[in-house]
Structures are given as structure tokens and as C-alpha cells.
Amino acid sequence: MKKKALITGITGQDGSYLAELLLEKDYEVHGVVRRSSTFNTDRIDQIYQDPHDPNASLFLHYGDLTDGQNLTNLVLDVAPDEIYNLGAQSHVRVSFDAPAYTVQTTGIGALNVLEAARQLNKNHPVRVYQASSSEMFGDVLETPQTETTPFQPQSPYACAKVYAFHQTVNYRQAYNLFACNGILFNHESPRRGETFVTRKITRAATRIKLGLQEKLFLGNLDAKRDWGYAKDYVEGMWRMLNHDTPDDYVLATGETQTIRQFLDYTFEHLDLDWNDYVEIDPRYFRPTEVDLLRGDYSKAKQVLGWEPTTSCRELAALMVEHDLDLARDEATKKSLS
């Protein structure tokens, strides 16, 4: 009998890669999507299946992390073996502009998932993955950061993630729920949202290359991040829930680059000098900055057998090639109009 998985945030970067992985592993996959006036399923269009097909293995359900009762009803109806909570308001800069919404979706939303899982777990064993974040380390007290590094959150988003992290540990201890936190450092891909700095850079650089854009406006170029490939990281999520015992794990590359270095990788791939096109805009500075994040993934390697496969330079090249195709399509349409 097929395993069932429920994914919140299935239409996001991580959710789409995870859905593909689970389908490859012969899971029945259920995804939670928010109701909106426009379709936002483009990241999973390539794996869409007609729900009326008797052989279908992918099903989408309307829901919202802030609606605890609806979420509990859905979890009890689907009765998944695994729940991956990837849904959130996940943009750090936006969390300063919408702190209450961020806390409701990212913090209370995680609690709603855990409570739904607790109800299901009374009659049907379920395992829960909570998407935690390296942003929880904030103003870091040690480098590299491990599973035991104290949290010093520096944004409403990070504070909400710390709350969700501790609730996950609490449900594991108080209710014997199989619940894991994946403390994931920055992970990117061609499916990354265009407001996140790496994708903002690769998207703009390719448009600049084809004469569709003149300038790229950014904030702090000296921030250092540990950037990996999202496709690698969803494999780590699955391994956490399929290990014998629940625990918390850092997933990272163990290497760090500044935003300047990511600009170098991107513009060099296009034979351009980013200094000719990038301008600093104070609007993109955070009220409180996180200067350095670098993770130690040795526990995940030792216990789960997980490690990253893609360097930051290789990742930038993947993203550039994808966005170059988008820019070419845009240029063609512009020339025909």
C-alpha cells in the first residue's frame, strides 16, 4: 500500500521539489493550496494529475495554515503517514512590513499543523516535518552553527520560526509525536521566488544581458550566506522522517559566500561585470541585519547519510541558464509585439 504524504506550501520552491521526490518514491501526495483568484500552481504544473484518474497519485486541497479547524479536518480526512509543513510567509524583509501576518502563518500555522497531527496520531501514526530556518540563529553566537547553537532571531520571521521550532520539540516530548525540525540554511534553485536575492540577481542579470533591463537595485552586498540547492535539501527532509527516531538536523553546505560573490558567479557566467549595473538602494536594507550564516551539517551526514551535491557557483549557473531561457522568450515576444 502506498505511503501518503501531506505537504503544506506544495506550490512553493521546496514543496514542488518535494512532491516530485515523493512521487518518484511511489507516494500518494496531497498538497494544501490557498484559494486565490488566479492559479499559482506553475511550479507543479509538470506533475499535475487529473484527480479523477483512478491512477492519480497527486491531489490538491484548498486550505490555509491560519485556519486550524479546516486544517485538522483535512488531516483527519486524508490520514497521511507523513506531514511536511513547508508553508509560511517566508520573506525576511517582508516580515518587518507584515509582522502579525508573518507570525500567524509561520508561527501559529505550525502550531495548527502540530495540533492536527496530534489528533490524527491518536488513531493513525503520523510523522511531522517542520521547516525551520537558519535565520533563527540571527546575531550568531558561534560559527559554524549547529543543532545546539543558541537562537538569536533578528526579524519577525525568525522569531516566528523559533516559536514553531520549540512547539515542534514540545509536541515531540509531550505527546510522543514523531516530529522533526529541519534547520535549513539558504537553499535556492531556478524555482526560487523572484523577490529573493539570488533569483532577483539571476533574473535581472539575464535580462540585462539581452537588453531588457538596465540596472539592478540591491541592499547589503556584504551579508554572508550558506547557499545550497533546494533539490538536495528536500531529500534531507524525507530522510529525517524515514529515520528510526525523530530529531532536529541542520542542512547546509558548510561554505559561505557574500552577495558580492554571488553577483560575481552570476555576471561572470554571462561575461558581464556587475559593477556596471548594480546600484545600492537603502529600501532593501533590513532594520536589523544578519551578517553571517554558515551551517555544520555533520550530524545529518553521520546519522542520515545526507550531504549537499551542488556548489554555489554551480547553483548560480543552473539559475542563470534557466533565467536566460526566460529572458530569450521575453525578448522574442517583445520583438513580435
Tab-separated table of N, CA and C in Angstrom, residues 144-292:
chain	number	residue	atom	x	y	z
A	144	PRO	N	30.880	27.606	12.798
A	144	PRO	CA	29.585	27.422	12.146
A	144	PRO	C	28.484	27.131	13.152
A	145	GLN	N	27.238	27.221	12.685
A	145	GLN	CA	26.092	26.964	13.541
A	145	GLN	C	25.698	25.490	13.465
A	146	THR	N	25.395	24.920	14.633
A	146	THR	CA	24.989	23.522	14.723
A	146	THR	C	23.605	23.430	15.358
A	147	GLU	N	23.168	22.215	15.612
A	147	GLU	CA	21.858	21.988	16.245
A	147	GLU	C	21.820	22.521	17.671
A	148	THR	N	22.965	22.760	18.286
A	148	THR	CA	22.999	23.233	19.675
A	148	THR	C	23.339	24.715	19.804
A	149	THR	N	23.550	25.394	18.685
A	149	THR	CA	23.839	26.834	18.730
A	149	THR	C	22.605	27.596	19.206
A	150	PRO	N	22.741	28.494	20.196
A	150	PRO	CA	21.575	29.264	20.682
A	150	PRO	C	20.990	30.155	19.584
A	151	PHE	N	19.679	30.344	19.662
A	151	PHE	CA	18.987	31.206	18.706
A	151	PHE	C	19.038	32.659	19.162
A	152	GLN	N	19.264	33.553	18.193
A	152	GLN	CA	19.254	34.998	18.438
A	152	GLN	C	18.495	35.670	17.285
A	153	PRO	N	17.184	35.434	17.159
A	153	PRO	CA	16.444	35.896	15.977
A	153	PRO	C	16.472	37.410	15.820
A	154	GLN	N	16.537	37.845	14.553
A	154	GLN	CA	16.681	39.267	14.253
A	154	GLN	C	15.578	39.801	13.342
A	155	SER	N	14.468	39.090	13.238
A	155	SER	CA	13.358	39.557	12.398
A	155	SER	C	12.073	38.913	12.893
A	156	PRO	N	10.912	39.493	12.560
A	156	PRO	CA	9.645	38.844	12.913
A	156	PRO	C	9.547	37.435	12.344
A	157	TYR	N	10.068	37.231	11.132
A	157	TYR	CA	10.072	35.896	10.519
A	157	TYR	C	10.866	34.921	11.375
A	158	ALA	N	12.072	35.315	11.762
A	158	ALA	CA	12.930	34.432	12.556
A	158	ALA	C	12.315	34.141	13.918
A	159	CYS	N	11.702	35.146	14.535
A	159	CYS	CA	11.037	34.936	15.832
A	159	CYS	C	9.905	33.916	15.698
A	160	ALA	N	9.140	34.021	14.607
A	160	ALA	CA	8.046	33.079	14.384
A	160	ALA	C	8.581	31.669	14.161
A	161	LYS	N	9.701	31.548	13.459
A	161	LYS	CA	10.300	30.240	13.229
A	161	LYS	C	10.838	29.628	14.531
A	162	VAL	N	11.375	30.466	15.417
A	162	VAL	CA	11.843	29.965	16.717
A	162	VAL	C	10.666	29.413	17.516
A	163	TYR	N	9.552	30.138	17.495
A	163	TYR	CA	8.335	29.666	18.165
A	163	TYR	C	7.910	28.304	17.616
A	164	ALA	N	7.887	28.179	16.287
A	164	ALA	CA	7.479	26.922	15.651
A	164	ALA	C	8.455	25.797	15.992
A	165	PHE	N	9.736	26.122	16.031
A	165	PHE	CA	10.751	25.118	16.383
A	165	PHE	C	10.475	24.539	17.768
A	166	HIS	N	10.287	25.418	18.749
A	166	HIS	CA	10.096	24.954	20.130
A	166	HIS	C	8.763	24.218	20.291
A	167	GLN	N	7.731	24.639	19.576
A	167	GLN	CA	6.462	23.912	19.632
A	167	GLN	C	6.633	22.494	19.080
A	168	THR	N	7.437	22.360	18.033
A	168	THR	CA	7.685	21.039	17.447
A	168	THR	C	8.392	20.135	18.455
A	169	VAL	N	9.408	20.667	19.118
A	169	VAL	CA	10.108	19.891	20.153
A	169	VAL	C	9.147	19.544	21.281
A	170	ASN	N	8.302	20.501	21.668
A	170	ASN	CA	7.358	20.274	22.763
A	170	ASN	C	6.355	19.170	22.427
A	171	TYR	N	5.828	19.172	21.211
A	171	TYR	CA	4.874	18.122	20.819
A	171	TYR	C	5.561	16.759	20.755
A	172	ARG	N	6.816	16.761	20.384
A	172	ARG	CA	7.568	15.507	20.367
A	172	ARG	C	7.730	14.952	21.782
A	173	GLN	N	8.027	15.825	22.715
A	173	GLN	CA	8.276	15.396	24.089
A	173	GLN	C	6.980	15.161	24.869
A	174	ALA	N	6.006	16.036	24.692
A	174	ALA	CA	4.785	15.956	25.499
A	174	ALA	C	3.815	14.890	25.007
A	175	TYR	N	3.747	14.683	23.688
A	175	TYR	CA	2.743	13.784	23.121
A	175	TYR	C	3.349	12.587	22.395
A	176	ASN	N	4.666	12.447	22.467
A	176	ASN	CA	5.348	11.340	21.792
A	176	ASN	C	5.058	11.341	20.290
A	177	LEU	N	4.940	12.538	19.726
A	177	LEU	CA	4.699	12.693	18.297
A	177	LEU	C	6.035	12.630	17.554
A	178	PHE	N	6.090	11.870	16.486
A	178	PHE	CA	7.306	11.807	15.676
A	178	PHE	C	7.389	13.125	14.896
A	179	ALA	N	8.162	14.068	15.417
A	179	ALA	CA	8.242	15.397	14.827
A	179	ALA	C	9.693	15.842	14.747
A	180	CYS	N	10.081	16.337	13.590
A	180	CYS	CA	11.467	16.746	13.343
A	180	CYS	C	11.520	18.190	12.862
A	181	ASN	N	12.548	18.903	13.296
A	181	ASN	CA	12.865	20.219	12.747
A	181	ASN	C	14.034	20.091	11.782
A	182	GLY	N	13.845	20.573	10.572
A	182	GLY	CA	14.965	20.693	9.645
A	182	GLY	C	15.426	22.137	9.651
A	183	ILE	N	16.600	22.398	10.211
A	183	ILE	CA	17.131	23.768	10.265
A	183	ILE	C	17.900	23.986	8.966
A	184	LEU	N	17.200	24.436	7.967
A	184	LEU	CA	17.778	24.564	6.641
A	184	LEU	C	18.392	25.938	6.425
A	185	PHE	N	19.625	25.933	5.969
A	185	PHE	CA	20.269	27.172	5.565
A	185	PHE	C	19.779	27.530	4.158
A	186	ASN	N	20.150	28.711	3.690
A	186	ASN	CA	19.596	29.209	2.434
A	186	ASN	C	19.733	28.180	1.327
A	187	HIS	N	18.642	27.882	0.658
A	187	HIS	CA	18.655	26.938	-0.449
A	187	HIS	C	17.853	27.530	-1.596
A	188	GLU	N	18.463	27.489	-2.763
A	188	GLU	CA	17.963	28.222	-3.919
A	188	GLU	C	17.774	27.268	-5.094
A	189	SER	N	17.208	27.791	-6.175
A	189	SER	CA	17.000	26.986	-7.381
A	189	SER	C	16.375	27.884	-8.448
A	190	PRO	N	16.226	27.370	-9.662
A	190	PRO	CA	15.503	28.138	-10.677
A	190	PRO	C	14.040	28.400	-10.293
A	191	ARG	N	13.519	27.689	-9.304
A	191	ARG	CA	12.129	27.886	-8.870
A	191	ARG	C	12.022	28.862	-7.700
A	192	ARG	N	13.112	29.449	-7.280
A	192	ARG	CA	13.086	30.406	-6.186
A	192	ARG	C	12.245	31.609	-6.590
A	193	GLY	N	11.503	32.164	-5.628
A	193	GLY	CA	10.707	33.356	-5.917
A	193	GLY	C	11.591	34.520	-6.337
A	194	GLU	N	11.086	35.343	-7.230
A	194	GLU	CA	11.904	36.404	-7.824
A	194	GLU	C	12.168	37.576	-6.888
A	195	THR	N	11.555	37.599	-5.707
A	195	THR	CA	11.858	38.660	-4.744
A	195	THR	C	12.999	38.266	-3.811
A	196	PHE	N	13.444	37.000	-3.853
A	196	PHE	CA	14.576	36.563	-3.036
A	196	PHE	C	15.868	36.923	-3.765
A	197	VAL	N	16.895	37.295	-3.016
A	197	VAL	CA	18.040	37.988	-3.610
A	197	VAL	C	18.746	37.189	-4.696
A	198	THR	N	18.921	35.874	-4.518
A	198	THR	CA	19.644	35.118	-5.544
A	198	THR	C	18.890	35.111	-6.867
A	199	ARG	N	17.598	34.852	-6.796
A	199	ARG	CA	16.796	34.800	-8.032
A	199	ARG	C	16.613	36.205	-8.605
A	200	LYS	N	16.523	37.186	-7.735
A	200	LYS	CA	16.444	38.571	-8.200
A	200	LYS	C	17.688	38.908	-9.028
A	201	ILE	N	18.839	38.411	-8.565
A	201	ILE	CA	20.101	38.665	-9.266
A	201	ILE	C	20.150	37.935	-10.601
A	202	THR	N	19.840	36.636	-10.618
A	202	THR	CA	19.957	35.876	-11.870
A	202	THR	C	18.919	36.321	-12.897
A	203	ARG	N	17.746	36.678	-12.410
A	203	ARG	CA	16.688	37.150	-13.321
A	203	ARG	C	17.096	38.485	-13.945
A	204	ALA	N	17.594	39.406	-13.133
A	204	ALA	CA	17.985	40.720	-13.642
A	204	ALA	C	19.201	40.620	-14.559
A	205	ALA	N	20.175	39.810	-14.175
A	205	ALA	CA	21.401	39.700	-14.968
A	205	ALA	C	21.108	39.197	-16.378
A	206	THR	N	20.234	38.222	-16.498
A	206	THR	CA	19.919	37.682	-17.820
A	206	THR	C	19.116	38.681	-18.646
A	207	ARG	N	18.270	39.456	-17.997
A	207	ARG	CA	17.516	40.486	-18.721
A	207	ARG	C	18.452	41.614	-19.163
A	208	ILE	N	19.423	41.938	-18.319
A	208	ILE	CA	20.429	42.941	-18.685
A	208	ILE	C	21.235	42.457	-19.888
A	209	LYS	N	21.605	41.191	-19.869
A	209	LYS	CA	22.389	40.608	-20.966
A	209	LYS	C	21.674	40.764	-22.301
A	210	LEU	N	20.348	40.663	-22.282
A	210	LEU	CA	19.570	40.738	-23.529
A	210	LEU	C	18.967	42.119	-23.771
A	211	GLY	N	19.413	43.093	-22.997
A	211	GLY	CA	18.970	44.466	-23.223
A	211	GLY	C	17.554	44.761	-22.776
A	212	LEU	N	17.011	43.938	-21.901
A	212	LEU	CA	15.642	44.131	-21.424
A	212	LEU	C	15.591	44.940	-20.132
A	213	GLN	N	16.723	45.157	-19.507
A	213	GLN	CA	16.801	45.854	-18.228
A	213	GLN	C	18.145	46.561	-18.172
A	214	GLU	N	18.188	47.697	-17.447
A	214	GLU	CA	19.433	48.464	-17.394
A	214	GLU	C	20.153	48.343	-16.061
A	215	LYS	N	19.394	48.324	-14.955
A	215	LYS	CA	20.007	48.359	-13.631
A	215	LYS	C	19.398	47.295	-12.721
A	216	LEU	N	20.156	46.937	-11.692
A	216	LEU	CA	19.694	46.047	-10.631
A	216	LEU	C	19.931	46.745	-9.308
A	217	PHE	N	18.878	46.909	-8.517
A	217	PHE	CA	18.980	47.604	-7.239
A	217	PHE	C	18.967	46.588	-6.094
A	218	LEU	N	19.984	46.667	-5.225
A	218	LEU	CA	20.127	45.736	-4.109
A	218	LEU	C	20.434	46.475	-2.813
A	219	GLY	N	20.414	45.731	-1.699
A	219	GLY	CA	20.725	46.307	-0.393
A	219	GLY	C	22.140	45.961	0.041
A	220	ASN	N	22.272	45.269	1.159
A	220	ASN	CA	23.567	44.954	1.754
A	220	ASN	C	24.295	43.865	0.961
A	221	LEU	N	25.382	44.216	0.306
A	221	LEU	CA	26.124	43.265	-0.515
A	221	LEU	C	27.131	42.450	0.301
A	222	ASP	N	27.314	42.810	1.566
A	222	ASP	CA	28.324	42.145	2.387
A	222	ASP	C	27.758	41.026	3.250
A	223	ALA	N	26.435	40.850	3.249
A	223	ALA	CA	25.832	39.756	4.011
A	223	ALA	C	26.368	38.428	3.490
A	224	LYS	N	26.725	37.537	4.415
A	224	LYS	CA	27.298	36.237	4.056
A	224	LYS	C	26.278	35.136	4.324
A	225	ARG	N	26.101	34.259	3.338
A	225	ARG	CA	25.122	33.198	3.455
A	225	ARG	C	25.710	31.857	3.008
A	226	ASP	N	25.113	30.803	3.527
A	226	ASP	CA	25.451	29.418	3.185
A	226	ASP	C	24.376	28.956	2.205
A	227	TRP	N	24.713	28.993	0.898
A	227	TRP	CA	23.718	28.730	-0.144
A	227	TRP	C	23.856	27.320	-0.718
A	228	GLY	N	22.759	26.557	-0.688
A	228	GLY	CA	22.729	25.233	-1.294
A	228	GLY	C	21.601	25.126	-2.306
A	229	TYR	N	21.457	23.925	-2.865
A	229	TYR	CA	20.479	23.656	-3.921
A	229	TYR	C	19.240	23.011	-3.305
A	230	ALA	N	18.084	23.623	-3.514
A	230	ALA	CA	16.843	23.167	-2.885
A	230	ALA	C	16.547	21.700	-3.171
A	231	LYS	N	16.884	21.233	-4.348
A	231	LYS	CA	16.598	19.844	-4.706
A	231	LYS	C	17.360	18.876	-3.798
A	232	ASP	N	18.569	19.258	-3.389
A	232	ASP	CA	19.325	18.444	-2.425
A	232	ASP	C	18.634	18.420	-1.066
A	233	TYR	N	18.075	19.560	-0.683
A	233	TYR	CA	17.580	19.723	0.684
A	233	TYR	C	16.270	18.979	0.939
A	234	VAL	N	15.431	18.829	-0.084
A	234	VAL	CA	14.183	18.086	0.137
A	234	VAL	C	14.461	16.600	0.362
A	235	GLU	N	15.553	16.112	-0.192
A	235	GLU	CA	15.974	14.735	0.090
A	235	GLU	C	16.284	14.582	1.576
A	236	GLY	N	16.896	15.619	2.162
A	236	GLY	CA	17.180	15.597	3.593
A	236	GLY	C	15.911	15.589	4.432
A	237	MET	N	14.904	16.338	4.000
A	237	MET	CA	13.618	16.333	4.715
A	237	MET	C	13.042	14.923	4.775
A	238	TRP	N	13.038	14.267	3.622
A	238	TRP	CA	12.478	12.912	3.555
A	238	TRP	C	13.267	11.950	4.439
A	239	ARG	N	14.572	12.091	4.442
A	239	ARG	CA	15.401	11.200	5.272
A	239	ARG	C	15.114	11.392	6.755
A	240	MET	N	14.837	12.620	7.168
A	240	MET	CA	14.522	12.861	8.588
A	240	MET	C	13.287	12.080	9.023
A	241	LEU	N	12.244	12.100	8.183
A	241	LEU	CA	11.003	11.431	8.563
A	241	LEU	C	11.061	9.923	8.356
A	242	ASN	N	12.080	9.435	7.674
A	242	ASN	CA	12.191	8.000	7.458
A	242	ASN	C	13.346	7.377	8.234
A	243	HIS	N	13.835	8.131	9.224
A	243	HIS	CA	14.821	7.590	10.153
A	243	HIS	C	14.072	6.917	11.309
A	244	ASP	N	14.789	6.139	12.104
A	244	ASP	CA	14.154	5.384	13.188
A	244	ASP	C	13.599	6.275	14.293
A	245	THR	N	14.300	7.364	14.603
A	245	THR	CA	13.899	8.217	15.726
A	245	THR	C	13.824	9.677	15.278
A	246	PRO	N	12.895	10.446	15.851
A	246	PRO	CA	12.769	11.856	15.476
A	246	PRO	C	13.848	12.712	16.131
A	247	ASP	N	14.340	13.692	15.387
A	247	ASP	CA	15.365	14.586	15.918
A	247	ASP	C	15.407	15.831	15.045
A	248	ASP	N	16.294	16.749	15.403
A	248	ASP	CA	16.438	18.005	14.672
A	248	ASP	C	17.797	18.028	13.984
A	249	TYR	N	17.821	18.546	12.743
A	249	TYR	CA	19.040	18.484	11.943
A	249	TYR	C	19.280	19.789	11.184
A	250	VAL	N	20.547	20.182	11.117
A	250	VAL	CA	20.985	21.264	10.244
A	250	VAL	C	21.273	20.693	8.861
A	251	LEU	N	20.738	21.335	7.827
A	251	LEU	CA	21.107	21.035	6.444
A	251	LEU	C	21.766	22.287	5.873
A	252	ALA	N	22.986	22.136	5.396
A	252	ALA	CA	23.769	23.277	4.926
A	252	ALA	C	24.872	22.767	4.012
A	253	THR	N	25.716	23.679	3.509
A	253	THR	CA	26.869	23.273	2.704
A	253	THR	C	28.163	23.379	3.489
A	254	GLY	N	28.160	24.154	4.575
A	254	GLY	CA	29.380	24.376	5.336
A	254	GLY	C	30.284	25.431	4.725
A	255	GLU	N	29.809	26.087	3.656
A	255	GLU	CA	30.587	27.139	2.996
A	255	GLU	C	29.759	28.418	2.974
A	256	THR	N	30.434	29.535	2.879
A	256	THR	CA	29.711	30.806	2.880
A	256	THR	C	30.221	31.722	1.774
A	257	GLN	N	29.311	32.483	1.195
A	257	GLN	CA	29.648	33.488	0.186
A	257	GLN	C	28.907	34.777	0.496
A	258	THR	N	29.488	35.881	0.122
A	258	THR	CA	28.774	37.150	0.230
A	258	THR	C	27.868	37.315	-0.982
A	259	ILE	N	26.964	38.258	-0.882
A	259	ILE	CA	26.118	38.582	-2.038
A	259	ILE	C	26.990	39.072	-3.187
A	260	ARG	N	28.093	39.772	-2.858
A	260	ARG	CA	29.030	40.194	-3.906
A	260	ARG	C	29.551	38.988	-4.692
A	261	GLN	N	29.880	37.915	-3.959
A	261	GLN	CA	30.399	36.722	-4.632
A	261	GLN	C	29.339	36.076	-5.519
A	262	PHE	N	28.087	36.077	-5.053
A	262	PHE	CA	27.025	35.524	-5.888
A	262	PHE	C	26.848	36.380	-7.150
A	263	LEU	N	27.009	37.693	-7.003
A	263	LEU	CA	26.984	38.566	-8.176
A	263	LEU	C	28.120	38.208	-9.132
A	264	ASP	N	29.309	37.953	-8.580
A	264	ASP	CA	30.450	37.548	-9.412
A	264	ASP	C	30.129	36.293	-10.213
A	265	TYR	N	29.637	35.249	-9.521
A	265	TYR	CA	29.323	33.980	-10.191
A	265	TYR	C	28.313	34.194	-11.318
A	266	THR	N	27.292	34.996	-11.028
A	266	THR	CA	26.201	35.201	-11.981
A	266	THR	C	26.637	35.991	-13.201
A	267	PHE	N	27.244	37.152	-12.971
A	267	PHE	CA	27.593	38.023	-14.097
A	267	PHE	C	28.784	37.476	-14.894
A	268	GLU	N	29.713	36.770	-14.217
A	268	GLU	CA	30.824	36.136	-14.950
A	268	GLU	C	30.299	35.091	-15.919
A	269	HIS	N	29.263	34.365	-15.518
A	269	HIS	CA	28.671	33.342	-16.386
A	269	HIS	C	28.110	33.978	-17.660
A	270	LEU	N	27.786	35.263	-17.582
A	270	LEU	CA	27.214	35.978	-18.729
A	270	LEU	C	28.231	36.910	-19.387
A	271	ASP	N	29.511	36.814	-18.940
A	271	ASP	CA	30.583	37.682	-19.466
A	271	ASP	C	30.265	39.156	-19.272
A	272	LEU	N	29.752	39.476	-18.093
A	272	LEU	CA	29.443	40.859	-17.733
A	272	LEU	C	30.134	41.205	-16.414
A	273	ASP	N	30.295	42.497	-16.161
A	273	ASP	CA	30.825	42.990	-14.889
A	273	ASP	C	29.679	43.631	-14.117
A	274	TRP	N	29.319	43.035	-12.978
A	274	TRP	CA	28.144	43.520	-12.255
A	274	TRP	C	28.306	44.951	-11.761
A	275	ASN	N	29.541	45.398	-11.571
A	275	ASN	CA	29.767	46.766	-11.095
A	275	ASN	C	29.193	47.816	-12.051
A	276	ASP	N	29.011	47.433	-13.309
A	276	ASP	CA	28.465	48.371	-14.297
A	276	ASP	C	26.949	48.502	-14.207
A	277	TYR	N	26.306	47.609	-13.454
A	277	TYR	CA	24.840	47.556	-13.495
A	277	TYR	C	24.156	47.606	-12.119
A	278	VAL	N	24.881	47.346	-11.060
A	278	VAL	CA	24.259	47.232	-9.738
A	278	VAL	C	24.356	48.551	-8.979
A	279	GLU	N	23.251	48.963	-8.401
A	279	GLU	CA	23.216	50.157	-7.554
A	279	GLU	C	22.601	49.803	-6.209
A	280	ILE	N	23.044	50.462	-5.155
A	280	ILE	CA	22.557	50.208	-3.800
A	280	ILE	C	21.323	51.067	-3.532
A	281	ASP	N	20.281	50.418	-2.998
A	281	ASP	CA	19.040	51.111	-2.652
A	281	ASP	C	18.753	50.857	-1.172
A	282	PRO	N	18.742	51.920	-0.352
A	282	PRO	CA	18.521	51.767	1.093
A	282	PRO	C	17.210	51.073	1.449
A	283	ARG	N	16.252	51.063	0.542
A	283	ARG	CA	14.966	50.413	0.822
A	283	ARG	C	15.131	48.921	1.079
A	284	TYR	N	16.216	48.345	0.569
A	284	TYR	CA	16.396	46.902	0.689
A	284	TYR	C	17.241	46.490	1.897
A	285	PHE	N	17.629	47.455	2.709
A	285	PHE	CA	18.314	47.106	3.949
A	285	PHE	C	17.283	46.719	5.005
A	286	ARG	N	17.603	45.701	5.796
A	286	ARG	CA	16.724	45.300	6.892
A	286	ARG	C	16.965	46.206	8.100
A	287	PRO	N	15.934	46.419	8.932
A	287	PRO	CA	16.143	47.174	10.173
A	287	PRO	C	17.205	46.548	11.076
A	288	THR	N	17.254	45.220	11.117
A	288	THR	CA	18.323	44.503	11.814
A	288	THR	C	18.851	43.441	10.862
A	289	GLU	N	20.151	43.447	10.637
A	289	GLU	CA	20.761	42.573	9.639
A	289	GLU	C	21.379	41.330	10.284
A	290	VAL	N	21.320	40.248	9.559
A	290	VAL	CA	22.038	39.024	9.919
A	290	VAL	C	23.255	38.965	9.003
A	291	ASP	N	24.445	39.125	9.588
A	291	ASP	CA	25.649	39.310	8.776
A	291	ASP	C	26.263	38.017	8.267
A	292	LEU	N	26.220	36.951	9.065
A	292	LEU	CA	26.939	35.741	8.699
A	292	LEU	C	26.180	34.493	9.122
